[in-house]
C-alpha positions as a printed NumPy array, in Angstrom:
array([[ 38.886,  90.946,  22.054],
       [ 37.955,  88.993,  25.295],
       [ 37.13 ,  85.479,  25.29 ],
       [ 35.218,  83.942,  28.217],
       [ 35.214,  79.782,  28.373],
       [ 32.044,  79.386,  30.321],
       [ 32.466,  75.977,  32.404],
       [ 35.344,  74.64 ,  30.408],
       [ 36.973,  71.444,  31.494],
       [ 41.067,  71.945,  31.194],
       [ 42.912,  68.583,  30.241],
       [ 46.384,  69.768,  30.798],
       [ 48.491,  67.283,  32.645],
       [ 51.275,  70.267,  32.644],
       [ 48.79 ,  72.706,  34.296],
       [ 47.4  ,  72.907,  37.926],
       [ 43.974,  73.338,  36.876],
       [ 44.312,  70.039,  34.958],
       [ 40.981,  68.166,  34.927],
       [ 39.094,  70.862,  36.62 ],
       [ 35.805,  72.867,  35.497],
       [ 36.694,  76.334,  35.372],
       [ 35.589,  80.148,  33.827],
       [ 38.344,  80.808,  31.819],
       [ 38.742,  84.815,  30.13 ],
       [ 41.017,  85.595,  27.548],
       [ 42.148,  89.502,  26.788],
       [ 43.505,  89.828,  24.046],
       [ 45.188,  86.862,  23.717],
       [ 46.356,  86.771,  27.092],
       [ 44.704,  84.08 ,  30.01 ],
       [ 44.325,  87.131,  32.199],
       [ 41.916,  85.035,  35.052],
       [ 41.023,  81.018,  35.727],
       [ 38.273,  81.219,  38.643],
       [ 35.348,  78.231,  39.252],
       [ 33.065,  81.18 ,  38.525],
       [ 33.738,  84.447,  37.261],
       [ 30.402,  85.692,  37.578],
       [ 28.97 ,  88.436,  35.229],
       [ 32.026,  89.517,  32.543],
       [ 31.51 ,  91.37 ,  29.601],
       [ 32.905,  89.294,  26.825],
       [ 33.001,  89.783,  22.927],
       [ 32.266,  85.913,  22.745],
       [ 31.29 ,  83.196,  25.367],
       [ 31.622,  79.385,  24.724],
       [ 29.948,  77.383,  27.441],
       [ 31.06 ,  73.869,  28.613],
       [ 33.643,  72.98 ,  26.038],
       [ 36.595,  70.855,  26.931],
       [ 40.186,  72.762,  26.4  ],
       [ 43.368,  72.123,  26.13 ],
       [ 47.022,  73.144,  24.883],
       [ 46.74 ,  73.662,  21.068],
       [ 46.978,  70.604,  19.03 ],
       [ 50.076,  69.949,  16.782],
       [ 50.498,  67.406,  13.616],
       [ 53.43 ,  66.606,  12.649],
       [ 52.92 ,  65.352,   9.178],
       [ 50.932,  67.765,   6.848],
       [ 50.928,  68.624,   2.887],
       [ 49.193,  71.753,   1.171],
       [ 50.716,  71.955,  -2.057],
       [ 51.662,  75.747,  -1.589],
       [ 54.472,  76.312,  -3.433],
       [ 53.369,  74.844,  -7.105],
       [ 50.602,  72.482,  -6.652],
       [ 48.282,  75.205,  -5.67 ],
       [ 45.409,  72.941,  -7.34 ],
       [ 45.962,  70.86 ,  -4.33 ],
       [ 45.502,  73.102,  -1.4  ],
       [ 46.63 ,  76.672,  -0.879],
       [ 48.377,  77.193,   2.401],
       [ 45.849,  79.628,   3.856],
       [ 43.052,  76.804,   2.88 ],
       [ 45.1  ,  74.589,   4.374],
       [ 46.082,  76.657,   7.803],
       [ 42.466,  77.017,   7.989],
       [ 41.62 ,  73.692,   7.278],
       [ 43.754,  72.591,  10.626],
       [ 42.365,  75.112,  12.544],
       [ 38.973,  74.005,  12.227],
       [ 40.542,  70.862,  12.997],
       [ 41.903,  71.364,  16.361],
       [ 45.44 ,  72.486,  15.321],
       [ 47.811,  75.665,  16.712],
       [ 50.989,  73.542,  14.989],
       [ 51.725,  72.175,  12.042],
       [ 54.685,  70.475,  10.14 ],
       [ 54.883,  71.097,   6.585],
       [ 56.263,  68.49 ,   4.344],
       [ 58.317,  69.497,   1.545],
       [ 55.989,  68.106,  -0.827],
       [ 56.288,  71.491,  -2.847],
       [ 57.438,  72.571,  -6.346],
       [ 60.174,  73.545,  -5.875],
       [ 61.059,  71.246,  -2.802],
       [ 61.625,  73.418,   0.246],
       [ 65.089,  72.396,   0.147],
       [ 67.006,  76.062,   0.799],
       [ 66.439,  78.55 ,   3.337],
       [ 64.524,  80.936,   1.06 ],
       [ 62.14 ,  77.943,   0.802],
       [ 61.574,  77.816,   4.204],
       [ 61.234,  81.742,   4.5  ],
       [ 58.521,  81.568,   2.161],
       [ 56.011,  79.241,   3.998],
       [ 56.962,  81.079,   7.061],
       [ 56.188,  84.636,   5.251],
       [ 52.909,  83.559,   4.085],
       [ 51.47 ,  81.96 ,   6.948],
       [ 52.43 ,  84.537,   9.406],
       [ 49.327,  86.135,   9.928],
       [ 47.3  ,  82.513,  10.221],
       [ 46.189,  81.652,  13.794],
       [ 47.899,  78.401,  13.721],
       [ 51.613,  78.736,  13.064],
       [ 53.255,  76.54 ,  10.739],
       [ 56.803,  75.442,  10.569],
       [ 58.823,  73.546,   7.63 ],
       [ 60.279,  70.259,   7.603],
       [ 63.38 ,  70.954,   5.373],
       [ 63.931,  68.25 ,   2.614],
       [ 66.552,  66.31 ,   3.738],
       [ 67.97 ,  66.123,   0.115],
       [ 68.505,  68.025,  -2.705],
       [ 65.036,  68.189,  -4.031],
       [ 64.234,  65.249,  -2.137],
       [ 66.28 ,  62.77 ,  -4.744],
       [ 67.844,  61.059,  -1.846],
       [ 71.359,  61.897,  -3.409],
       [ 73.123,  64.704,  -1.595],
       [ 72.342,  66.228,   1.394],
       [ 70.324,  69.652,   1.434],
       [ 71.174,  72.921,   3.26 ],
       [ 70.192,  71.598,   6.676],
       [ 71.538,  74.043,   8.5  ],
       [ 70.924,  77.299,   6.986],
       [ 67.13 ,  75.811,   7.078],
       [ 67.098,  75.447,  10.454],
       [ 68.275,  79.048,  11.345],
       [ 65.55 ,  79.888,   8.694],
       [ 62.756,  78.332,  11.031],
       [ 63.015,  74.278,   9.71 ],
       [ 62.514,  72.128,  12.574],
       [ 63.14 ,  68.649,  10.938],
       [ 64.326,  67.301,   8.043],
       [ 62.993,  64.675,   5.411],
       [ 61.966,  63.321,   2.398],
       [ 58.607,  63.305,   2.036],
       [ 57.056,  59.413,   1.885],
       [ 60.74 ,  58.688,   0.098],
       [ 63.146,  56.484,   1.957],
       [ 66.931,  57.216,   2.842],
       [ 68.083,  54.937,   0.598],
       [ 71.34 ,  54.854,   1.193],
       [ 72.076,  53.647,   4.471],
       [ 75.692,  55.781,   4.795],
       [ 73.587,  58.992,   4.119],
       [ 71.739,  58.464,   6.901],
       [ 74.235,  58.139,   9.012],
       [ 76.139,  61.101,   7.871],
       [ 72.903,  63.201,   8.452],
       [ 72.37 ,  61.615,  11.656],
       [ 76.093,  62.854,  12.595],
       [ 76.023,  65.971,  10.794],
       [ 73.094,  67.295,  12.277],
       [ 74.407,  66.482,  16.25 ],
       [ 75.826,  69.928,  16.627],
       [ 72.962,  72.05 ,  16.09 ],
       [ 69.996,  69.326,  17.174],
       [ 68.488,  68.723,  14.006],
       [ 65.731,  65.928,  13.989],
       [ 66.06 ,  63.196,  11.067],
       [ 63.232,  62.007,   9.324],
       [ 63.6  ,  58.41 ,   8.003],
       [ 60.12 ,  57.396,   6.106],
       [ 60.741,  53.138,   6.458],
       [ 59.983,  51.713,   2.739],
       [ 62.232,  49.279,   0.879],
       [ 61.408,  49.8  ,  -2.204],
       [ 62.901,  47.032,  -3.939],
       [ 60.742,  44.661,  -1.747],
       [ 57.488,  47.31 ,  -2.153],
       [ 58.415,  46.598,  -5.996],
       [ 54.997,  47.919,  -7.706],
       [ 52.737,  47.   ,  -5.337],
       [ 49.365,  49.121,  -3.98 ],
       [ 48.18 ,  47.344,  -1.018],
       [ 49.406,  45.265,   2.057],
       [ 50.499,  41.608,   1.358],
       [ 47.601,  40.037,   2.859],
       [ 44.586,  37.856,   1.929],
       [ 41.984,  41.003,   1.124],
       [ 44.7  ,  42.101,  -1.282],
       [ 44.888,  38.624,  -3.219],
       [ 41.566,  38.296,  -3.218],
       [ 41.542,  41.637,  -5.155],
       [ 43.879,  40.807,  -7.74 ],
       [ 46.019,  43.927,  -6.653],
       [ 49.709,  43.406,  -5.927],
       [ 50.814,  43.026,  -2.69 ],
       [ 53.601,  45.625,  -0.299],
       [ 54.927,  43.43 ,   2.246],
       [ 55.524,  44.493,   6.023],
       [ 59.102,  43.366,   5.509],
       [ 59.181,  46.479,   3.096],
       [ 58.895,  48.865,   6.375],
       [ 60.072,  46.376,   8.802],
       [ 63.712,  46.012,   7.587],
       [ 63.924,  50.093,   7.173],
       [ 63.025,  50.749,  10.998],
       [ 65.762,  48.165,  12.273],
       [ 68.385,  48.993,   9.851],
       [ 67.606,  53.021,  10.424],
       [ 67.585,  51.984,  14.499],
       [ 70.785,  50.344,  13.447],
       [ 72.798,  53.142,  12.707],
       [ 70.988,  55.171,  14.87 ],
       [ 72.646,  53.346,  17.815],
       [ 76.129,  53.724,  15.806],
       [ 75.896,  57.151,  14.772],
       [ 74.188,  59.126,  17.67 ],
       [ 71.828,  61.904,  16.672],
       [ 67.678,  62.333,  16.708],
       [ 65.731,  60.347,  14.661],
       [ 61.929,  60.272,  13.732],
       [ 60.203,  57.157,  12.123],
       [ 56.564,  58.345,  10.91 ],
       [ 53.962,  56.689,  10.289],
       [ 54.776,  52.991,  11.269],
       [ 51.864,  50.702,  10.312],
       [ 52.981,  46.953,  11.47 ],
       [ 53.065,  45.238,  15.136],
       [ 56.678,  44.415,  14.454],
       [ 57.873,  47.864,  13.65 ],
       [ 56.203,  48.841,  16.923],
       [ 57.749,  45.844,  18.512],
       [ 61.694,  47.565,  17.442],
       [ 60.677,  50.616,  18.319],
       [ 60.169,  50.052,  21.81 ],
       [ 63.056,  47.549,  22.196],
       [ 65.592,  50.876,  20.744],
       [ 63.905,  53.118,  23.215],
       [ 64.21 ,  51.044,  26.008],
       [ 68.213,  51.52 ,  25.193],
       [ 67.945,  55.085,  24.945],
       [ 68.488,  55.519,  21.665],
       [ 67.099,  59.392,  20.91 ],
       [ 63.94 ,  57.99 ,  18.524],
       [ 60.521,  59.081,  18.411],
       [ 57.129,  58.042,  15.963],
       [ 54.2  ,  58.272,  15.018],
       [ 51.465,  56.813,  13.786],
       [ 48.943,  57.939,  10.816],
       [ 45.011,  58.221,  11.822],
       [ 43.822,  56.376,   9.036],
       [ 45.797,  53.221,   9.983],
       [ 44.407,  53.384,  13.485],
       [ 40.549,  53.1  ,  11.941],
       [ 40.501,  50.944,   9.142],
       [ 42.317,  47.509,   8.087],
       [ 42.539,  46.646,   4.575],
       [ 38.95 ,  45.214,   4.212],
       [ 38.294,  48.491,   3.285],
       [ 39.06 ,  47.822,  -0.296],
       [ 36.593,  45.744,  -1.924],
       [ 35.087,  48.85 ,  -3.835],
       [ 38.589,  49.506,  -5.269],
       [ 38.131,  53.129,  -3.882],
       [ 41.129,  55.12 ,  -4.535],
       [ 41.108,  57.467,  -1.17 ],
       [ 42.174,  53.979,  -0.023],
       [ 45.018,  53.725,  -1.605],
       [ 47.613,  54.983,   1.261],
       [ 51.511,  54.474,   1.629],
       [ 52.259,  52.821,   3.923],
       [ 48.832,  50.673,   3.044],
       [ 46.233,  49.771,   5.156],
       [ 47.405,  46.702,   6.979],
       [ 44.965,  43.845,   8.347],
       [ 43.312,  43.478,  11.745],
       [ 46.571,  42.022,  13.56 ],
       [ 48.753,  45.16 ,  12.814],
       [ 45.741,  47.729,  13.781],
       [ 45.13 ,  46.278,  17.189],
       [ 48.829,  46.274,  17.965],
       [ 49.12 ,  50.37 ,  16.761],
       [ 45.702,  50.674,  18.742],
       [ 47.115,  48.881,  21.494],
       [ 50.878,  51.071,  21.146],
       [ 48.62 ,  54.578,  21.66 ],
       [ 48.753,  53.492,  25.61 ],
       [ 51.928,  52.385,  26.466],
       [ 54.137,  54.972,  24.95 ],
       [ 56.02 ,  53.918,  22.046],
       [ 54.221,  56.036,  19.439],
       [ 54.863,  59.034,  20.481],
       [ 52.359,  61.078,  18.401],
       [ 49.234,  60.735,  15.773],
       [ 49.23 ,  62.395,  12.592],
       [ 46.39 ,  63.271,   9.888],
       [ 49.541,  62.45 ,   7.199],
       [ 47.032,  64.975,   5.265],
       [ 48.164,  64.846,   1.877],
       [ 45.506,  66.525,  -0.485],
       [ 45.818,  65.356,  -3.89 ],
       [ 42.949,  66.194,  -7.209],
       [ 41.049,  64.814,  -8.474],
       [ 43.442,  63.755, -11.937],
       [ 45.707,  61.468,  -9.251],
       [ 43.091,  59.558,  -7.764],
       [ 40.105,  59.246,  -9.951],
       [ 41.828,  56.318, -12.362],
       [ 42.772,  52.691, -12.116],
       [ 43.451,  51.761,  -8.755],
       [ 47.018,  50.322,  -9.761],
       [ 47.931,  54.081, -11.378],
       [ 46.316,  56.394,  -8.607],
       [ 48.814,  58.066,  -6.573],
       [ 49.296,  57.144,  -2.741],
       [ 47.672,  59.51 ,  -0.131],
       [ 44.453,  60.775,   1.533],
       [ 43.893,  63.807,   3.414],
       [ 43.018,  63.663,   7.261],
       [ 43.315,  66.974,   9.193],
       [ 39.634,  67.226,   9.594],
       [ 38.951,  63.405,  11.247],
       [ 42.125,  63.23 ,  13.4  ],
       [ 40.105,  63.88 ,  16.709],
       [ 36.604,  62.408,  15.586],
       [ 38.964,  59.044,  15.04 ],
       [ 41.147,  58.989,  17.908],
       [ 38.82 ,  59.767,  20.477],
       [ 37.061,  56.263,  19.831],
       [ 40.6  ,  54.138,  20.688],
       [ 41.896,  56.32 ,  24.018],
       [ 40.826,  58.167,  26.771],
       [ 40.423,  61.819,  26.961],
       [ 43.461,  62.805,  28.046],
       [ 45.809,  60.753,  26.297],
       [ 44.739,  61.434,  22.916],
       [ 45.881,  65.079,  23.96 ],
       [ 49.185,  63.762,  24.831],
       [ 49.315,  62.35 ,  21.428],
       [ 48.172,  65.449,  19.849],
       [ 50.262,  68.012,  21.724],
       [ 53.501,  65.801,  22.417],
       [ 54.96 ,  66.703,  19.513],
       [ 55.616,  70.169,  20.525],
       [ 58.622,  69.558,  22.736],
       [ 59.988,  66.83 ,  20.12 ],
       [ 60.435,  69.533,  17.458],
       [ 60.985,  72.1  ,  19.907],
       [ 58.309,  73.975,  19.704],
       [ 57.234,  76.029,  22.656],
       [ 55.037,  74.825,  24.876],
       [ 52.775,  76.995,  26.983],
       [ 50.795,  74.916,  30.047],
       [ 47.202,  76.537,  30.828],
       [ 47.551,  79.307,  33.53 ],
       [ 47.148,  83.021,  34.09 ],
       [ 49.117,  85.64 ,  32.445],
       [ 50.027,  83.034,  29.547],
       [ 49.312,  83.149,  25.88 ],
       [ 46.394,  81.654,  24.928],
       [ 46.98 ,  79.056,  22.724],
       [ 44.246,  76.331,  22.642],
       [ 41.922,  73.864,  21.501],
       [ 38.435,  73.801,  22.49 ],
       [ 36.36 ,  70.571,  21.542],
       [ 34.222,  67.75 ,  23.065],
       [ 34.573,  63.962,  23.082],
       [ 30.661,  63.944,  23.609],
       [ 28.115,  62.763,  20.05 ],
       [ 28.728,  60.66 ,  17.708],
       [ 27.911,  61.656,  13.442],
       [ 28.87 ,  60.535,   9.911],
       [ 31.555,  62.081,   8.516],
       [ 30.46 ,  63.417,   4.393],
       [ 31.756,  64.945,   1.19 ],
       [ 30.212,  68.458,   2.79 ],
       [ 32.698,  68.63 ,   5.828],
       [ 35.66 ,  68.065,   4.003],
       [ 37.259,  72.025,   4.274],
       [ 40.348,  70.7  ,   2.245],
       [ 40.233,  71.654,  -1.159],
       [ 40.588,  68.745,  -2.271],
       [ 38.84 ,  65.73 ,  -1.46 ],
       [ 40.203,  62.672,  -1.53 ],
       [ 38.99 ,  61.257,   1.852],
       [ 39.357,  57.778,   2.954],
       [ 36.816,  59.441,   5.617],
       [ 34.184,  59.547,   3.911],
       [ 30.874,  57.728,   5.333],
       [ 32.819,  56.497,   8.487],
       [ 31.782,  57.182,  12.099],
       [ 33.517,  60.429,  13.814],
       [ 33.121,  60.281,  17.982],
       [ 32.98 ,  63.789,  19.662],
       [ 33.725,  67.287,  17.52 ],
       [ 36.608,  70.356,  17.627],
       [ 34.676,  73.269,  18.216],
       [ 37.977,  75.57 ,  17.092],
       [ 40.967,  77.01 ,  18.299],
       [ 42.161,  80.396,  20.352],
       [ 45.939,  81.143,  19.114],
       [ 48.224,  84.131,  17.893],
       [ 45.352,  86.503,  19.451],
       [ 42.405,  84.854,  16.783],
       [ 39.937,  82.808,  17.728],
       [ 38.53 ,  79.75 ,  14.812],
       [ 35.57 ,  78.692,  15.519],
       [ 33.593,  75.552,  13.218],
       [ 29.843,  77.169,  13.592]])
C-alpha cells in the first residue's frame, strides 16, 4: 500500500525535517521519500495538509480484556486509541485475572498483535494487585512488561517499595507508585474543597496524595531504582517532584487529561463520569498542572482511560466507582493549554521512559505516525465516544483541533 502525505507539516524535534512542509510517501510501511514536492505519484491514498508526527503513546490505559469484557474488548479498545492518535499504549492490569504472571502478559501481547497500535503490559506489581507480596516482575518483563504497578492502589507498605525499587535495579524495571493515603482519603469522593462542602459529599484531601509522593521520593533517594508517579493532581505534588529531579533522583510523571480541563465546579449536577481518583481538584491546583506542562516536571499526559458500565456509574454518587474514560479527548484537550509542539513531547515522551523504540521521521524508516490538526474547534457528544463504554466526563465540553488517524505496523486508521 503507498501512502502519500500531501503538504504535511512534520513536528519532530528528533527529525531534520522538523517543522517543515513536506510530500511525504509511505511503501508499504516504509518512509521511502520526504521531498517539498513530489509531484505526480500514484498512491493508494493521499491526505493533504495534515500535521504529523511520531506516533502518540499513553501511558495509562484500561480495556477490561481479560474478564471485564463488558467494559471494553481489547481490539475495541486498540481501535479506540488509534482513532485517537495512539501507536503505544500501556495496559493496566486492571484485568480478571490481574496480569500478574508472564502468561498474563503473553496474552495481551498475543491478541493485540495484529492491531496497528502495539500495546505493551504494565505487570501488577503484586500478587493480584493486593499490595502484599511482590509479583513475578521479572519473568514479566522478559515476557514484554515494561512497568510495574498496581492499578489506582497505593504501595502501602513503605518497605515494599523499597524492596521493589532495589529488586528491580538489575534488570531496569520501572516502579509504579499511584500516591493515595488511604487512611486520610477515608471514604471520601471528591477533593476537600469548598464545591465539595457545598455538595454535602465527603471530602479527599491533597495531603492524601501529597504525603505518598514525598515519602515514595523518600525512599526513592535511599533505595536507588526508577520510579513513576502518575497522575499527580495538586501544585504541591508538582512542587516535590521537581525539587527530587533537580537531585537526580531517576523519577518521572504524569499528569491525567481530565485534571488539566476541569476543576471541581464541575460537580453541581452530581454527574458520576465526574467522579475520578485522584478527584478533580479546584482552580489553584489546575493552573499549577497547566502551568507544569511547560517547564518539564510532568513528563507525560495520559487519557487514564478507564471504561467502566453502565452498573458502576449510573447510582448514588457516594457508591459509583472512580474513573472516566479519555483516549478519545486527550489531543482535543491538550492542544488548548500548550503549543503545538510540546503537547507532542508530552504525548510521545513516554516512549524512551518505558523503553520503547523510538523512530524520528526520515527516509528508509518505519512509518509510525500520527496525523492530526490543531486547527477547529467542536463539541465533544455521546456519538463520538468509540469506547464501549461511555462514561465520559467529556461529554458537552469544547475539543480544539482533531486526530485524523494513525500510519503504524504497515496499517493506516483513519477517523472519516
Amino acid at each position: 500500500m503507498k501512502i502519500l502525505l500531501k503538504s504535511a507539516r512534520i513536528i519532530d524535534k528528533e527529525s531534520e525535517f522538523h517543522n517543515t512542509v513536506k510530500d511525504i510517501l509511505i511503501s508499504d510501511g516504509t518512509i521511502t521519500h520526504i521531498s517539498d514536492q513530489l509531484g505526480e505519484v500514484q498512491a493508494d491514498k493521499v491526505i493533504a495538509d495534515a500535521y504529523v508526527s511520531q506516533g502518540w503513546t499513553d501511558s495509562s490505559v484500561c480495556f477490561g480484556e481479560p474478564g471485564y469484557e463488558e467494559r471494553e474488548t481489547l481490539a475495541n479498545g486498540m481501535l479506540t486509541a488509534e482513532k485517537s492518535g495512539f501507536t503505544h499504549l500501556l495496559i493496566n492490569p486492571l484485568t480478571h485475572p490481574v496480569t500478574d504472571s508472564k502468561a498474563a502478559v503473553t496474552y495481551i501481547k498475543d491478541k493485540t498483535r495484529y492491531c496497528a497500535a502495539t500495546a505493551y503490559p504494565i505487570g501488577a506489581l503484586t500478587v493480584e494487585s493486593k499490595g502484599e507480596y511482590l509479583a513475578e516482575l521479572y519473568d514479566m518483563q522478559s515476557a514484554g512488561a515494561v512497568a510495574f504497578g498496581d492499578y489506582k492502589k497505593p504501595i502501602s507498605n513503605s518497605n515494599l517499595l523499597k524492596i521493589a525499587l532495589q529488586y528491580t535495579q538489575p534488570f531496569d524495571g520501572i516502579v509504579i507508585s499511584f500516591p493515595n493515603d488511604t487512611k486520610i482519603m477515608g471514604k471520601g469522593v471528591v477533593n476537600e474543597h469548598i464545591e465539595g462542602t457545598r455538595l454535602g459529599l465527603k471530602g479527599i484531601p491533597a495531603l492524601a496524595e501529597e504525603l505518598c509522593v514525598a515519602r515514595d521520593l523518600s525512599i526513592l533517594e535511599y533505595a536507588g531504582g526508577r520510579l513513576h508517579i502518575p497522575t499527580i493532581s495538586t501544585a504541591k505534588s508538582v512542587a516535590l517532584i521537581a525539587e527530587a529531579k533537580a537531585k537526580g533522583l531517576d523519577v518521572t510523571c504524569s499528569v491525567a487529561v481530565h485534571h488539566l480541563h476541569f476543576t471541581d465546579e464541575v460537580l453541581d449536577n452530581f454527574d458520576t463520569n465526574y467522579k475520578i481518583l485522584p478527584p478533580l481538584r479546584d482552580t489553584e491546583n489546575v493552573l499549577a498542572l497547566r502551568e507544569a506542562l511547560d517547564n518539564g516536571v510532568i513528563d507525560f499526559v495520559t487519557s487514564d482511560h478507564n471504561p467502566l458500565d453502565i452498573e458502576l456509574k449510573f447510582k448514588e454518587f457516594d457508591l459509583a466507582d472512580f474513573g472516566t474514560i479519555g483516549l478519545e479527548n486527550v489531543w482535543g484537550v491538550l492542544s488548548q493549554y500548550t503549543t503545538v509542539e510540546r503537547a507532542v513531547t508530552l504525548l510521545t515522551a513516554a516512549r524512551k521512559r518505558f523503553g520503547i523504540t523510538t523512530i524520528p521521521i526520515a527516509v528508509n524508516t518505519v512509518a509510525d505516525l500520527t496525523l492530526f490538526t490543531p486547527e477547529g474547534t467542536s463539541v465533544f457528544t455521546k456519538e463520538d465516544i468509540l469506547s464501549a463504554s461511555k462514561n465520559s466526563a467529556f461529554i458537552g465540553a469544547t475539543m480544539k483541533g482533531k486526530v485524523l488517524g494513525v500510519i503504524a505496523n504497515n496499517q493506516l486508521i483513519l477517523n472519516e
